[in-house]
Short mmCIF file of C-alpha atoms in Angstrom, two decimals:
data_model
loop_
_atom_site.label_atom_id
_atom_site.label_comp_id
_atom_site.label_asym_id
_atom_site.label_seq_id
_atom_site.Cartn_x
_atom_site.Cartn_y
_atom_site.Cartn_z
CA MET A 1 20.18 3.09 12.43
CA ILE A 2 21.20 -0.50 13.05
CA VAL A 3 18.82 -3.21 14.18
CA GLN A 4 20.60 -5.69 16.37
CA SER A 5 19.70 -9.28 15.80
CA THR A 6 21.25 -12.68 15.92
CA SER A 7 19.17 -13.97 12.92
CA ARG A 8 18.19 -10.84 9.35
CA LEU A 9 4.95 4.99 -6.03
CA GLY A 10 2.37 4.76 -16.04
CA TYR A 11 -0.22 5.86 -17.16
CA ALA A 12 -1.76 4.09 -20.21
CA ALA A 13 -3.44 6.01 -23.05
CA GLU A 14 -5.94 4.45 -25.44
CA MET A 15 -6.05 5.78 -29.03
CA LEU A 16 -9.56 6.48 -30.28
CA ARG A 17 -10.19 5.64 -33.91
CA THR A 18 -12.59 7.81 -35.93
CA ALA A 19 -14.12 6.92 -39.29
CA SER A 20 -15.57 9.28 -41.89
CA ILE A 21 -18.43 7.77 -43.82
CA ARG A 22 -19.30 9.29 -47.17
CA GLN A 23 -22.95 9.18 -47.99
CA PRO A 24 -24.49 9.65 -51.43
CA PRO A 25 -26.71 12.70 -51.82
CA VAL A 26 -30.29 12.06 -50.78
CA ALA A 27 -32.94 12.94 -53.33
CA ALA A 28 -35.61 13.50 -50.73
CA SER A 29 -35.47 14.27 -47.05
CA ALA A 30 -35.90 11.35 -44.73
CA ASN A 31 -39.23 10.79 -43.10
CA PRO A 32 -38.91 11.83 -39.42
CA ALA A 33 -41.13 8.87 -38.60
CA ASP A 34 -38.55 6.47 -39.95
CA THR A 35 -36.58 4.76 -37.19
CA VAL A 36 -33.87 2.14 -37.03
CA ARG A 37 -34.98 -0.91 -35.15
CA ILE A 38 -32.48 -3.21 -33.47
CA SER A 39 -33.60 -6.63 -32.43
CA GLN A 40 -33.27 -7.68 -28.80
CA ALA A 41 -30.87 -10.40 -29.90
CA ALA A 42 -28.60 -7.77 -31.44
CA ARG A 43 -28.78 -5.67 -28.29
CA ASP A 44 -27.82 -8.68 -26.20
CA ALA A 45 -24.92 -9.46 -28.51
CA LEU A 46 -23.61 -5.89 -28.26
CA ALA A 47 -23.87 -5.93 -24.47
CA ALA A 48 -22.08 -9.28 -24.26
CA SER A 49 -19.32 -8.03 -26.53
CA ALA A 50 -18.78 -4.91 -24.41
CA SER A 51 -18.71 -6.98 -21.24
CA SER A 52 -16.22 -9.42 -22.70
CA THR A 53 -13.92 -6.61 -23.81
CA ALA A 54 -14.03 -4.99 -20.37
CA SER A 55 -13.28 -8.29 -18.69
CA HIS A 56 -10.35 -8.92 -21.03
CA ASP A 57 -8.97 -5.44 -20.34
CA ASP A 58 -9.25 -5.98 -16.58
CA GLU A 59 -7.37 -9.27 -16.87
CA GLY A 60 -4.65 -7.55 -18.86
CA VAL A 61 -4.21 -4.86 -16.22
CA ALA A 62 -4.13 -7.43 -13.42
CA ALA A 63 -1.49 -9.46 -15.27
CA ARG A 64 0.70 -6.38 -15.85
CA LEU A 65 0.41 -5.34 -12.19
CA ALA A 66 1.40 -8.83 -11.06
CA GLU A 67 4.38 -8.80 -13.43
CA ILE A 68 5.58 -5.44 -12.11
CA ARG A 69 5.26 -6.51 -8.48
CA ALA A 70 7.12 -9.75 -9.17
CA ARG A 71 10.14 -7.82 -10.43
CA GLY A 72 10.69 -6.15 -7.09
CA PRO A 73 11.40 -2.43 -6.58
CA ILE A 74 15.02 -2.55 -7.73
CA ASN A 75 14.22 -3.87 -11.21
CA ARG A 76 11.27 -1.57 -11.91
CA SER A 77 11.47 1.21 -14.48
CA GLN A 78 9.88 4.63 -14.07
CA GLU A 79 7.22 3.47 -16.53
CA ASP A 80 6.49 0.51 -14.28
CA GLN A 81 6.07 2.78 -11.27
CA GLU A 82 3.75 5.12 -13.15
CA TYR A 83 1.66 2.18 -14.39
CA LEU A 84 1.45 0.82 -10.86
CA PHE A 85 0.12 4.05 -9.35
CA ALA A 86 -2.23 4.65 -12.30
CA ASN A 87 -3.81 1.18 -12.32
CA ASP A 88 -3.70 -0.09 -8.74
CA LYS A 89 -6.93 1.53 -7.53
CA ARG A 90 -6.23 1.32 -3.82
CA LEU A 91 -2.64 2.51 -4.20
CA ALA A 92 -3.87 5.45 -6.30
CA ALA A 93 -6.46 6.28 -3.63
CA ILE A 94 -3.80 6.23 -0.91
CA ALA A 95 -1.50 8.49 -2.93
CA ALA A 96 -4.43 10.84 -3.68
CA GLN A 97 -4.73 11.57 0.02
CA GLY A 98 -1.54 13.61 -0.26
CA LYS A 99 -0.26 12.36 3.09
CA SER A 100 3.29 11.53 4.08
CA PRO A 101 3.92 7.90 5.12
CA ASP A 102 3.86 8.78 8.83
CA GLU A 103 0.37 10.27 8.42
CA LEU A 104 -1.17 7.15 6.86
CA SER A 105 -3.21 4.58 8.74
CA ALA A 106 -1.48 1.32 9.58
CA ASP A 107 -3.54 -0.60 6.98
CA ASP A 108 -2.85 1.97 4.23
CA LEU A 109 0.86 1.96 5.04
CA ASP A 110 0.85 -1.83 5.09
CA TYR A 111 -0.79 -1.94 1.64
CA MET A 112 1.58 0.68 0.21
CA GLN A 113 4.60 -1.25 1.45
CA LYS A 114 3.32 -4.43 -0.16
CA ALA A 115 2.22 -2.81 -3.44
CA THR A 116 5.41 -0.82 -4.01
CA GLY A 117 7.80 -3.53 -2.89
CA LEU A 118 9.06 -1.75 0.20
CA VAL A 119 10.06 -3.76 3.26
CA ASN A 120 6.68 -4.81 4.68
CA THR A 121 7.32 -4.01 8.34
CA MET A 122 3.66 -3.26 9.11
CA ALA A 123 2.77 -6.89 8.47
CA ASN A 124 4.50 -7.62 11.77
CA LEU A 125 1.86 -5.75 13.80
CA SER A 126 -1.26 -7.39 15.18
CA PRO A 127 -4.69 -5.79 14.62
CA ALA A 128 -4.54 -4.37 18.17
CA GLU A 129 -1.06 -2.96 17.56
CA LYS A 130 -2.20 -1.41 14.28
CA ALA A 131 -5.08 0.20 16.19
CA LEU A 132 -2.52 1.58 18.67
CA TYR A 133 -0.48 2.93 15.75
CA ASP A 134 -3.59 4.60 14.28
CA LYS A 135 -4.38 6.13 17.67
CA ALA A 136 -0.90 7.65 17.87
CA VAL A 137 -1.17 9.02 14.32
CA ALA A 138 -4.67 10.43 14.97
CA SER A 139 -3.44 12.19 18.10
CA GLY A 140 -0.58 13.79 16.15
CA ASN A 141 2.06 11.86 18.09
CA LYS A 142 4.31 10.97 15.17
CA ALA A 143 7.19 10.05 17.46
CA ALA A 144 5.14 7.40 19.28
CA ALA A 145 3.92 6.05 15.94
CA ALA A 146 7.54 5.93 14.77
CA GLY A 147 8.39 3.96 17.90
CA ILE A 148 5.83 1.33 16.95
CA GLY A 149 7.31 1.33 13.46
CA GLN A 150 10.73 0.63 14.96
CA ILE A 151 9.32 -2.37 16.80
CA ALA A 152 7.77 -3.60 13.56
CA LEU A 153 11.21 -3.24 11.95
CA THR A 154 12.90 -5.14 14.76
CA ARG A 155 10.46 -7.99 14.20
CA MET A 156 11.76 -8.31 10.63
CA MET A 157 14.81 -9.96 12.18
CA GLY A 158 12.82 -13.04 13.16
CA HIS A 159 12.39 -14.70 16.51
CA THR A 160 15.69 -13.62 18.07
CA ALA A 161 16.87 -10.07 18.80
CA GLY A 162 19.27 -8.50 21.23
CA GLY A 163 17.96 -6.98 24.47
CA ALA A 164 19.55 -5.38 27.51
CA SER A 165 22.95 -6.58 28.78
CA GLY A 166 23.43 -8.96 25.87
CA ALA A 167 20.25 -10.87 26.58
CA THR A 168 18.15 -12.13 23.69
CA TYR A 169 14.38 -12.26 23.28
CA ASP A 170 11.70 -13.10 20.72
CA PRO A 171 10.44 -9.77 19.32
CA LEU A 172 7.63 -11.51 17.42
CA ASP A 173 6.15 -12.83 20.64
CA THR A 174 6.90 -9.82 22.84
CA ALA A 175 3.98 -7.46 23.43
CA ILE A 176 4.28 -3.72 23.01
CA THR A 177 4.23 -2.47 26.59
CA ALA A 178 6.19 0.27 28.35
CA ALA A 179 8.13 -2.33 30.35
CA ASN A 180 9.02 -4.41 27.28
CA ILE A 181 10.19 -1.35 25.39
CA GLU A 182 12.51 -0.40 28.23
CA LYS A 183 13.85 -3.92 28.76
CA TYR A 184 13.91 -5.29 25.23
CA PHE A 185 12.94 -3.24 22.14
CA SER A 186 14.90 -0.07 23.01
CA HIS A 187 18.12 -2.11 23.18
CA SER A 188 17.64 -3.71 19.76
CA ILE A 189 18.27 -0.57 17.72
CA VAL A 190 21.56 1.31 17.75
CA ASP A 191 21.11 4.88 16.54
CA PRO A 192 23.91 7.36 17.37
CA SER A 193 21.61 10.27 16.46
CA GLY A 194 19.39 9.45 19.42
CA LYS A 195 16.25 9.63 17.26
CA ALA A 196 15.30 6.00 17.84
CA ALA A 197 15.66 6.37 21.60
CA SER A 198 13.54 9.54 21.48
CA ASN A 199 10.81 7.70 19.54
CA PHE A 200 10.81 4.84 22.03
CA GLN A 201 10.55 7.27 24.95
CA ALA A 202 7.62 9.03 23.26
CA LEU A 203 5.94 5.63 22.83
CA ILE A 204 6.49 4.73 26.47
CA GLN A 205 4.90 8.02 27.57
CA PHE A 206 2.03 7.49 25.09
CA LEU A 207 1.36 4.04 26.53
CA GLN A 208 1.51 5.28 30.12
CA ALA A 209 -0.96 8.06 29.30
CA SER A 210 -3.29 5.55 27.61
CA PRO A 211 -3.84 2.70 30.08
CA SER A 212 -6.46 1.09 27.82
CA ALA A 213 -3.82 0.74 25.10
#
């Protein structure tokens, strides 16, 4: 598939330390009434210490995640990928759904693309267009959803793309309508397999069957 344009999924384990305390033999059994009293100040100090440790750990995780993302997908190791999916809570939740990318919602797919360093095509869709994508996915029309994805990909090329008969247009400012797909978007992708054209046709039919879209 070629887009024509005149412009461009670690884990961390924590070792638990155990201590064995030897106690001298007790001459007499302890009085059950005896209790250990901890002052409120000591309780507060323990709570503050636990909170500080948790906060420090969270900062460490956030820093490691930022470092991994900054490297980009090409320079990440398998350990980096595993850490990413184990510690990025939303990414882990998306993966836990067990869905393929074309079954995810537009927002989930957008987040996954950003978090894993994939080309963030979904960022090129407006909220209304993402809602249209979700509607296609919910209806089981994967081809129509793929057509919207192709338009999002075309928009990666910037403000100038090739249309019909050598004409150019601004894909970023061109709405997703049946007419615009026929005149502009469908001419911006060259795919000898015919899959792209089939996806665009499915999207056109989906739009025509959903006037409100």
